[in-house]
PDB file of C-alpha atoms in Angstrom:
ATOM      1  CA  ASP C  29     105.953  11.764 137.605  1.00  0.00           C
ATOM      2  CA  ILE C  30     109.695  12.339 137.801  1.00  0.00           C
ATOM      3  CA  GLN C  31     110.652  15.430 139.762  1.00  0.00           C
ATOM      4  CA  MET C  32     113.620  17.632 138.914  1.00  0.00           C
ATOM      5  CA  THR C  33     115.569  19.590 141.499  1.00  0.00           C
ATOM      6  CA  GLN C  34     118.463  22.009 141.112  1.00  0.00           C
ATOM      7  CA  SER C  35     121.041  23.392 143.464  1.00  0.00           C
ATOM      8  CA  PRO C  36     121.898  25.966 144.397  1.00  0.00           C
ATOM      9  CA  SER C  37     118.867  28.121 143.681  1.00  0.00           C
ATOM     10  CA  SER C  38     121.190  31.072 143.177  1.00  0.00           C
ATOM     11  CA  LEU C  39     124.873  31.831 143.234  1.00  0.00           C
ATOM     12  CA  SER C  40     127.166  34.777 142.942  1.00  0.00           C
ATOM     13  CA  ALA C  41     130.687  34.340 141.614  1.00  0.00           C
ATOM     14  CA  SER C  42     133.534  36.425 140.276  1.00  0.00           C
ATOM     15  CA  VAL C  43     134.487  36.794 136.643  1.00  0.00           C
ATOM     16  CA  GLY C  44     136.833  33.955 135.774  1.00  0.00           C
ATOM     17  CA  ASP C  45     135.539  31.613 138.464  1.00  0.00           C
ATOM     18  CA  ARG C  46     134.494  28.065 137.730  1.00  0.00           C
ATOM     19  CA  VAL C  47     130.801  27.594 138.437  1.00  0.00           C
ATOM     20  CA  THR C  48     128.939  24.317 138.798  1.00  0.00           C
ATOM     21  CA  ILE C  49     125.173  23.797 138.978  1.00  0.00           C
ATOM     22  CA  THR C  50     123.652  20.455 139.808  1.00  0.00           C
ATOM     23  CA  CYS C  51     120.387  18.897 138.692  1.00  0.00           C
ATOM     24  CA  ARG C  52     118.856  15.771 140.154  1.00  0.00           C
ATOM     25  CA  ALA C  53     116.047  13.609 138.812  1.00  0.00           C
ATOM     26  CA  SER C  54     113.886  11.595 141.178  1.00  0.00           C
ATOM     27  CA  GLN C  55     114.246   8.544 138.884  1.00  0.00           C
ATOM     28  CA  ASP C  56     116.725   7.339 136.294  1.00  0.00           C
ATOM     29  CA  ILE C  57     116.433   9.372 133.086  1.00  0.00           C
ATOM     30  CA  SER C  58     119.579   7.972 131.421  1.00  0.00           C
ATOM     31  CA  ASN C  59     121.154  10.915 129.585  1.00  0.00           C
ATOM     32  CA  HIS C  60     117.883  12.513 128.463  1.00  0.00           C
ATOM     33  CA  LEU C  61     118.651  15.883 129.966  1.00  0.00           C
ATOM     34  CA  ALA C  62     118.973  19.345 128.499  1.00  0.00           C
ATOM     35  CA  TRP C  63     120.281  22.582 129.943  1.00  0.00           C
ATOM     36  CA  TYR C  64     118.868  25.983 129.010  1.00  0.00           C
ATOM     37  CA  GLN C  65     120.141  29.479 129.661  1.00  0.00           C
ATOM     38  CA  GLN C  66     117.673  32.315 130.031  1.00  0.00           C
ATOM     39  CA  LYS C  67     119.053  35.837 130.219  1.00  0.00           C
ATOM     40  CA  PRO C  68     116.890  38.526 131.829  1.00  0.00           C
ATOM     41  CA  GLY C  69     113.982  39.429 129.566  1.00  0.00           C
ATOM     42  CA  LYS C  70     115.030  36.952 126.878  1.00  0.00           C
ATOM     43  CA  VAL C  71     113.864  33.660 125.436  1.00  0.00           C
ATOM     44  CA  PRO C  72     115.512  30.504 126.814  1.00  0.00           C
ATOM     45  CA  GLU C  73     118.378  29.166 124.735  1.00  0.00           C
ATOM     46  CA  LEU C  74     119.549  25.567 124.513  1.00  0.00           C
ATOM     47  CA  LEU C  75     123.054  25.025 125.842  1.00  0.00           C
ATOM     48  CA  ILE C  76     123.415  21.271 126.168  1.00  0.00           C
ATOM     49  CA  HIS C  77     121.411  18.189 125.208  1.00  0.00           C
ATOM     50  CA  ALA C  78     121.940  14.516 125.904  1.00  0.00           C
ATOM     51  CA  ALA C  79     123.450  15.612 129.229  1.00  0.00           C
ATOM     52  CA  SER C  80     126.841  16.508 127.762  1.00  0.00           C
ATOM     53  CA  THR C  81     126.515  17.470 124.079  1.00  0.00           C
ATOM     54  CA  LEU C  82     127.139  21.154 123.487  1.00  0.00           C
ATOM     55  CA  HIS C  83     124.554  22.771 121.226  1.00  0.00           C
ATOM     56  CA  SER C  84     125.882  24.423 118.088  1.00  0.00           C
ATOM     57  CA  GLY C  85     127.392  27.834 118.742  1.00  0.00           C
ATOM     58  CA  VAL C  86     127.570  27.511 122.508  1.00  0.00           C
ATOM     59  CA  PRO C  87     130.933  28.609 123.948  1.00  0.00           C
ATOM     60  CA  SER C  88     133.241  25.807 124.999  1.00  0.00           C
ATOM     61  CA  ARG C  89     133.456  27.146 128.568  1.00  0.00           C
ATOM     62  CA  PHE C  90     130.091  25.442 129.099  1.00  0.00           C
ATOM     63  CA  SER C  91     130.065  21.711 129.755  1.00  0.00           C
ATOM     64  CA  GLY C  92     127.621  19.139 131.025  1.00  0.00           C
ATOM     65  CA  SER C  93     128.036  15.784 132.665  1.00  0.00           C
ATOM     66  CA  GLY C  94     126.117  13.056 134.407  1.00  0.00           C
ATOM     67  CA  SER C  95     123.681  10.263 133.740  1.00  0.00           C
ATOM     68  CA  GLY C  96     120.963   8.429 135.563  1.00  0.00           C
ATOM     69  CA  THR C  97     119.790  10.794 138.264  1.00  0.00           C
ATOM     70  CA  ASP C  98     122.654  13.227 138.854  1.00  0.00           C
ATOM     71  CA  PHE C  99     123.782  15.877 136.407  1.00  0.00           C
ATOM     72  CA  SER C 100     125.850  19.015 136.401  1.00  0.00           C
ATOM     73  CA  LEU C 101     126.428  22.078 134.272  1.00  0.00           C
ATOM     74  CA  SER C 102     129.766  23.814 134.573  1.00  0.00           C
ATOM     75  CA  ILE C 103     131.055  27.134 133.349  1.00  0.00           C
ATOM     76  CA  SER C 104     134.835  26.932 133.348  1.00  0.00           C
ATOM     77  CA  SER C 105     135.454  30.680 133.472  1.00  0.00           C
ATOM     78  CA  LEU C 106     132.432  32.819 134.307  1.00  0.00           C
ATOM     79  CA  GLN C 107     131.912  35.800 132.012  1.00  0.00           C
ATOM     80  CA  PRO C 108     129.661  38.842 132.510  1.00  0.00           C
ATOM     81  CA  GLU C 109     127.447  37.691 129.643  1.00  0.00           C
ATOM     82  CA  ASP C 110     126.742  34.453 131.534  1.00  0.00           C
ATOM     83  CA  VAL C 111     124.489  36.258 134.007  1.00  0.00           C
ATOM     84  CA  ALA C 112     121.266  34.302 133.584  1.00  0.00           C
ATOM     85  CA  THR C 113     119.007  31.689 135.050  1.00  0.00           C
ATOM     86  CA  TYR C 114     119.861  28.121 134.095  1.00  0.00           C
ATOM     87  CA  TYR C 115     117.275  25.358 133.834  1.00  0.00           C
ATOM     88  CA  CYS C 116     117.620  21.636 133.395  1.00  0.00           C
ATOM     89  CA  GLN C 117     114.869  19.676 131.638  1.00  0.00           C
ATOM     90  CA  LYS C 118     114.236  15.951 131.343  1.00  0.00           C
ATOM     91  CA  TYR C 119     113.003  14.558 128.060  1.00  0.00           C
ATOM     92  CA  ASN C 120     113.025  10.785 128.445  1.00  0.00           C
ATOM     93  CA  GLY C 121     109.247  10.814 128.331  1.00  0.00           C
ATOM     94  CA  ALA C 122     106.351  13.141 129.076  1.00  0.00           C
ATOM     95  CA  PRO C 123     105.990  15.177 131.165  1.00  0.00           C
ATOM     96  CA  PHE C 124     109.131  17.029 130.094  1.00  0.00           C
ATOM     97  CA  THR C 125     109.636  18.656 133.458  1.00  0.00           C
ATOM     98  CA  PHE C 126     111.983  21.562 134.068  1.00  0.00           C
ATOM     99  CA  GLY C 127     114.047  22.080 137.165  1.00  0.00           C
ATOM    100  CA  PRO C 128     113.242  25.189 139.232  1.00  0.00           C
ATOM    101  CA  GLY C 129     116.242  27.094 137.902  1.00  0.00           C
ATOM    102  CA  THR C 130     119.539  28.448 139.206  1.00  0.00           C
ATOM    103  CA  LYS C 131     120.157  32.180 139.036  1.00  0.00           C
ATOM    104  CA  VAL C 132     123.779  33.107 138.366  1.00  0.00           C
ATOM    105  CA  ASP C 133     125.153  36.584 138.810  1.00  0.00           C
ATOM    106  CA  ILE C 134     128.491  38.321 139.151  1.00  0.00           C
ATOM    107  CA  LYS C 135     129.951  39.132 142.533  1.00  0.00           C
TER     108      LYS C 135
ATOM    109  CA  GLN H  24     117.244  27.252 110.314  1.00  0.00           C
ATOM    110  CA  VAL H  25     114.258  26.547 112.507  1.00  0.00           C
ATOM    111  CA  GLN H  26     112.194  29.647 113.182  1.00  0.00           C
ATOM    112  CA  LEU H  27     109.025  29.921 115.240  1.00  0.00           C
ATOM    113  CA  VAL H  28     106.882  33.055 115.121  1.00  0.00           C
ATOM    114  CA  GLN H  29     104.061  33.386 117.616  1.00  0.00           C
ATOM    115  CA  SER H  30     100.907  35.490 117.684  1.00  0.00           C
ATOM    116  CA  GLY H  31     100.719  38.727 119.610  1.00  0.00           C
ATOM    117  CA  ALA H  32      99.917  39.557 123.194  1.00  0.00           C
ATOM    118  CA  GLU H  33      96.345  39.309 124.411  1.00  0.00           C
ATOM    119  CA  VAL H  34      94.333  40.472 127.394  1.00  0.00           C
ATOM    120  CA  LYS H  35      91.533  38.197 128.529  1.00  0.00           C
ATOM    121  CA  ARG H  36      88.837  38.208 131.184  1.00  0.00           C
ATOM    122  CA  PRO H  37      88.666  35.419 133.752  1.00  0.00           C
ATOM    123  CA  GLY H  38      86.680  32.516 132.366  1.00  0.00           C
ATOM    124  CA  ALA H  39      87.539  33.294 128.760  1.00  0.00           C
ATOM    125  CA  SER H  40      89.640  31.228 126.364  1.00  0.00           C
ATOM    126  CA  VAL H  41      92.746  32.083 124.382  1.00  0.00           C
ATOM    127  CA  LYS H  42      94.309  30.508 121.314  1.00  0.00           C
ATOM    128  CA  VAL H  43      97.991  31.149 120.624  1.00  0.00           C
ATOM    129  CA  SER H  44      99.525  30.353 117.264  1.00  0.00           C
ATOM    130  CA  CYS H  45     103.072  29.323 116.404  1.00  0.00           C
ATOM    131  CA  LYS H  46     104.127  29.462 112.752  1.00  0.00           C
ATOM    132  CA  ALA H  47     107.105  27.305 111.884  1.00  0.00           C
ATOM    133  CA  SER H  48     109.589  27.761 109.078  1.00  0.00           C
ATOM    134  CA  GLY H  49     113.012  26.545 108.064  1.00  0.00           C
ATOM    135  CA  TYR H  50     112.227  22.848 108.414  1.00  0.00           C
ATOM    136  CA  THR H  51     109.581  20.283 107.574  1.00  0.00           C
ATOM    137  CA  PHE H  52     106.823  21.097 110.050  1.00  0.00           C
ATOM    138  CA  THR H  53     105.647  17.513 110.391  1.00  0.00           C
ATOM    139  CA  SER H  54     109.105  16.146 111.192  1.00  0.00           C
ATOM    140  CA  TYR H  55     109.484  17.134 114.842  1.00  0.00           C
ATOM    141  CA  ASP H  56     107.342  17.225 117.952  1.00  0.00           C
ATOM    142  CA  LEU H  57     106.430  20.673 119.218  1.00  0.00           C
ATOM    143  CA  ASN H  58     106.162  21.666 122.857  1.00  0.00           C
ATOM    144  CA  TRP H  59     104.372  24.466 124.670  1.00  0.00           C
ATOM    145  CA  VAL H  60     105.932  26.024 127.770  1.00  0.00           C
ATOM    146  CA  ARG H  61     104.790  28.931 129.869  1.00  0.00           C
ATOM    147  CA  GLN H  62     106.474  31.291 132.300  1.00  0.00           C
ATOM    148  CA  ALA H  63     104.753  33.565 134.776  1.00  0.00           C
ATOM    149  CA  THR H  64     106.542  36.806 135.586  1.00  0.00           C
ATOM    150  CA  GLY H  65     109.547  36.131 137.768  1.00  0.00           C
ATOM    151  CA  GLN H  66     108.862  32.402 137.801  1.00  0.00           C
ATOM    152  CA  GLY H  67     110.402  29.325 136.225  1.00  0.00           C
ATOM    153  CA  LEU H  68     109.583  27.435 133.053  1.00  0.00           C
ATOM    154  CA  GLU H  69     106.501  25.222 133.113  1.00  0.00           C
ATOM    155  CA  TRP H  70     106.030  22.538 130.450  1.00  0.00           C
ATOM    156  CA  MET H  71     102.420  22.354 129.302  1.00  0.00           C
ATOM    157  CA  GLY H  72     102.366  19.646 126.670  1.00  0.00           C
ATOM    158  CA  TRP H  73     103.546  18.320 123.320  1.00  0.00           C
ATOM    159  CA  MET H  74     102.112  17.655 119.908  1.00  0.00           C
ATOM    160  CA  ASN H  75     103.227  15.511 117.001  1.00  0.00           C
ATOM    161  CA  PRO H  76     102.393  17.704 113.991  1.00  0.00           C
ATOM    162  CA  ASN H  77     102.350  14.713 111.672  1.00  0.00           C
ATOM    163  CA  SER H  78      99.816  12.592 113.507  1.00  0.00           C
ATOM    164  CA  GLY H  79      98.212  15.272 115.641  1.00  0.00           C
ATOM    165  CA  ASN H  80      98.857  13.173 118.731  1.00  0.00           C
ATOM    166  CA  THR H  81      99.209  15.176 121.905  1.00  0.00           C
ATOM    167  CA  GLY H  82     100.246  14.800 125.524  1.00  0.00           C
ATOM    168  CA  TYR H  83      99.410  17.288 128.209  1.00  0.00           C
ATOM    169  CA  ALA H  84     100.766  18.005 131.663  1.00  0.00           C
ATOM    170  CA  GLN H  85      98.304  16.772 134.252  1.00  0.00           C
ATOM    171  CA  LYS H  86      97.872  20.295 135.570  1.00  0.00           C
ATOM    172  CA  PHE H  87      96.336  21.417 132.274  1.00  0.00           C
ATOM    173  CA  GLN H  88      94.325  18.310 131.385  1.00  0.00           C
ATOM    174  CA  GLY H  89      90.810  19.321 130.422  1.00  0.00           C
ATOM    175  CA  ARG H  90      91.730  22.976 129.846  1.00  0.00           C
ATOM    176  CA  VAL H  91      94.340  22.843 127.097  1.00  0.00           C
ATOM    177  CA  THR H  92      94.082  21.710 123.500  1.00  0.00           C
ATOM    178  CA  MET H  93      97.004  21.617 121.065  1.00  0.00           C
ATOM    179  CA  THR H  94      96.239  21.454 117.365  1.00  0.00           C
ATOM    180  CA  ARG H  95      97.909  22.196 114.067  1.00  0.00           C
ATOM    181  CA  ASP H  96      97.266  23.176 110.477  1.00  0.00           C
ATOM    182  CA  THR H  97      99.904  21.446 108.405  1.00  0.00           C
ATOM    183  CA  SER H  98      98.939  23.390 105.269  1.00  0.00           C
ATOM    184  CA  ILE H  99     100.349  26.545 106.840  1.00  0.00           C
ATOM    185  CA  SER H 100     102.918  24.948 109.191  1.00  0.00           C
ATOM    186  CA  THR H 101     101.209  26.406 112.221  1.00  0.00           C
ATOM    187  CA  ALA H 102     100.581  24.989 115.651  1.00  0.00           C
ATOM    188  CA  TYR H 103      97.972  26.243 118.089  1.00  0.00           C
ATOM    189  CA  MET H 104      97.549  26.097 121.841  1.00  0.00           C
ATOM    190  CA  GLU H 105      94.137  26.864 123.262  1.00  0.00           C
ATOM    191  CA  LEU H 106      93.644  27.348 126.994  1.00  0.00           C
ATOM    192  CA  THR H 107      90.131  27.653 128.397  1.00  0.00           C
ATOM    193  CA  SER H 108      88.569  28.804 131.664  1.00  0.00           C
ATOM    194  CA  LEU H 109      91.317  31.338 132.156  1.00  0.00           C
ATOM    195  CA  ARG H 110      92.135  32.615 135.608  1.00  0.00           C
ATOM    196  CA  SER H 111      94.550  35.241 136.890  1.00  0.00           C
ATOM    197  CA  GLU H 112      97.162  32.565 137.578  1.00  0.00           C
ATOM    198  CA  ASP H 113      97.312  31.872 133.835  1.00  0.00           C
ATOM    199  CA  THR H 114      98.907  35.279 133.250  1.00  0.00           C
ATOM    200  CA  ALA H 115     102.231  34.348 131.707  1.00  0.00           C
ATOM    201  CA  VAL H 116     104.376  34.311 128.607  1.00  0.00           C
ATOM    202  CA  TYR H 117     103.567  31.257 126.493  1.00  0.00           C
ATOM    203  CA  TYR H 118     106.260  29.734 124.268  1.00  0.00           C
ATOM    204  CA  CYS H 119     106.325  27.100 121.564  1.00  0.00           C
ATOM    205  CA  GLU H 120     109.531  25.100 121.230  1.00  0.00           C
ATOM    206  CA  VAL H 121     110.956  22.665 118.705  1.00  0.00           C
ATOM    207  CA  ARG H 122     114.268  20.853 119.189  1.00  0.00           C
ATOM    208  CA  GLY H 123     115.683  23.614 121.361  1.00  0.00           C
ATOM    209  CA  THR H 124     114.455  26.530 119.264  1.00  0.00           C
ATOM    210  CA  TRP H 125     111.843  28.745 120.905  1.00  0.00           C
ATOM    211  CA  GLY H 126     109.288  31.165 119.627  1.00  0.00           C
ATOM    212  CA  GLN H 127     109.499  34.756 120.811  1.00  0.00           C
ATOM    213  CA  GLY H 128     106.776  34.214 123.373  1.00  0.00           C
ATOM    214  CA  THR H 129     103.202  35.465 123.683  1.00  0.00           C
ATOM    215  CA  LEU H 130     102.106  37.375 126.764  1.00  0.00           C
ATOM    216  CA  ILE H 131      98.637  36.412 127.905  1.00  0.00           C
ATOM    217  CA  SER H 132      97.247  38.646 130.640  1.00  0.00           C
ATOM    218  CA  VAL H 133      94.137  37.570 132.510  1.00  0.00           C
ATOM    219  CA  SER H 134      92.448  40.339 134.412  1.00  0.00           C
ATOM    220  CA  SER H 135      88.979  41.551 135.249  1.00  0.00           C
TER     221      SER H 135
END
């Protein structure tokens, strides 16, 4: 099975900072990657699918890039409401494995 | 819009089984695959398996093979996930998910 890794596991940044999270697949998954945001105590919400397509209603400060095995999620200007754990997920074929998550908070 | 409403929290004894339901609305139930994901307290998201509501075909994560069964009742647009031989490590919130929309989650607690 394809394994998904994320880095860093956690980060702390200031409001307004640019933040980048990386996700790596152990094999080529083309662009079949989604990013989810999960705020404390809440249900995960889809941010990005197809590696770089912003889901409807998601603020434009979020962006995704990458293909093959290396992907990234960026927040151009970190806001207090972005405090959350972010997960990548592959969906090129079962199992639809999630990455371990990256916890983002405000410095 | 897609909406998924799950059954309520349950407490189970080790060795028991649990069946969680997920009622779909806002779309044609048989049009999209449905996934089940779980999350233990303070832990990450764990994909359990998928089901095609049209055909009933399923695919399960290897970890749950033999213990999980995903079914559906198309007449009421409801999917089910049954997990057997429960142990304490199965204590988690269980979610159904369709095309990026998630149910509200169902807490299953396993304790003697």
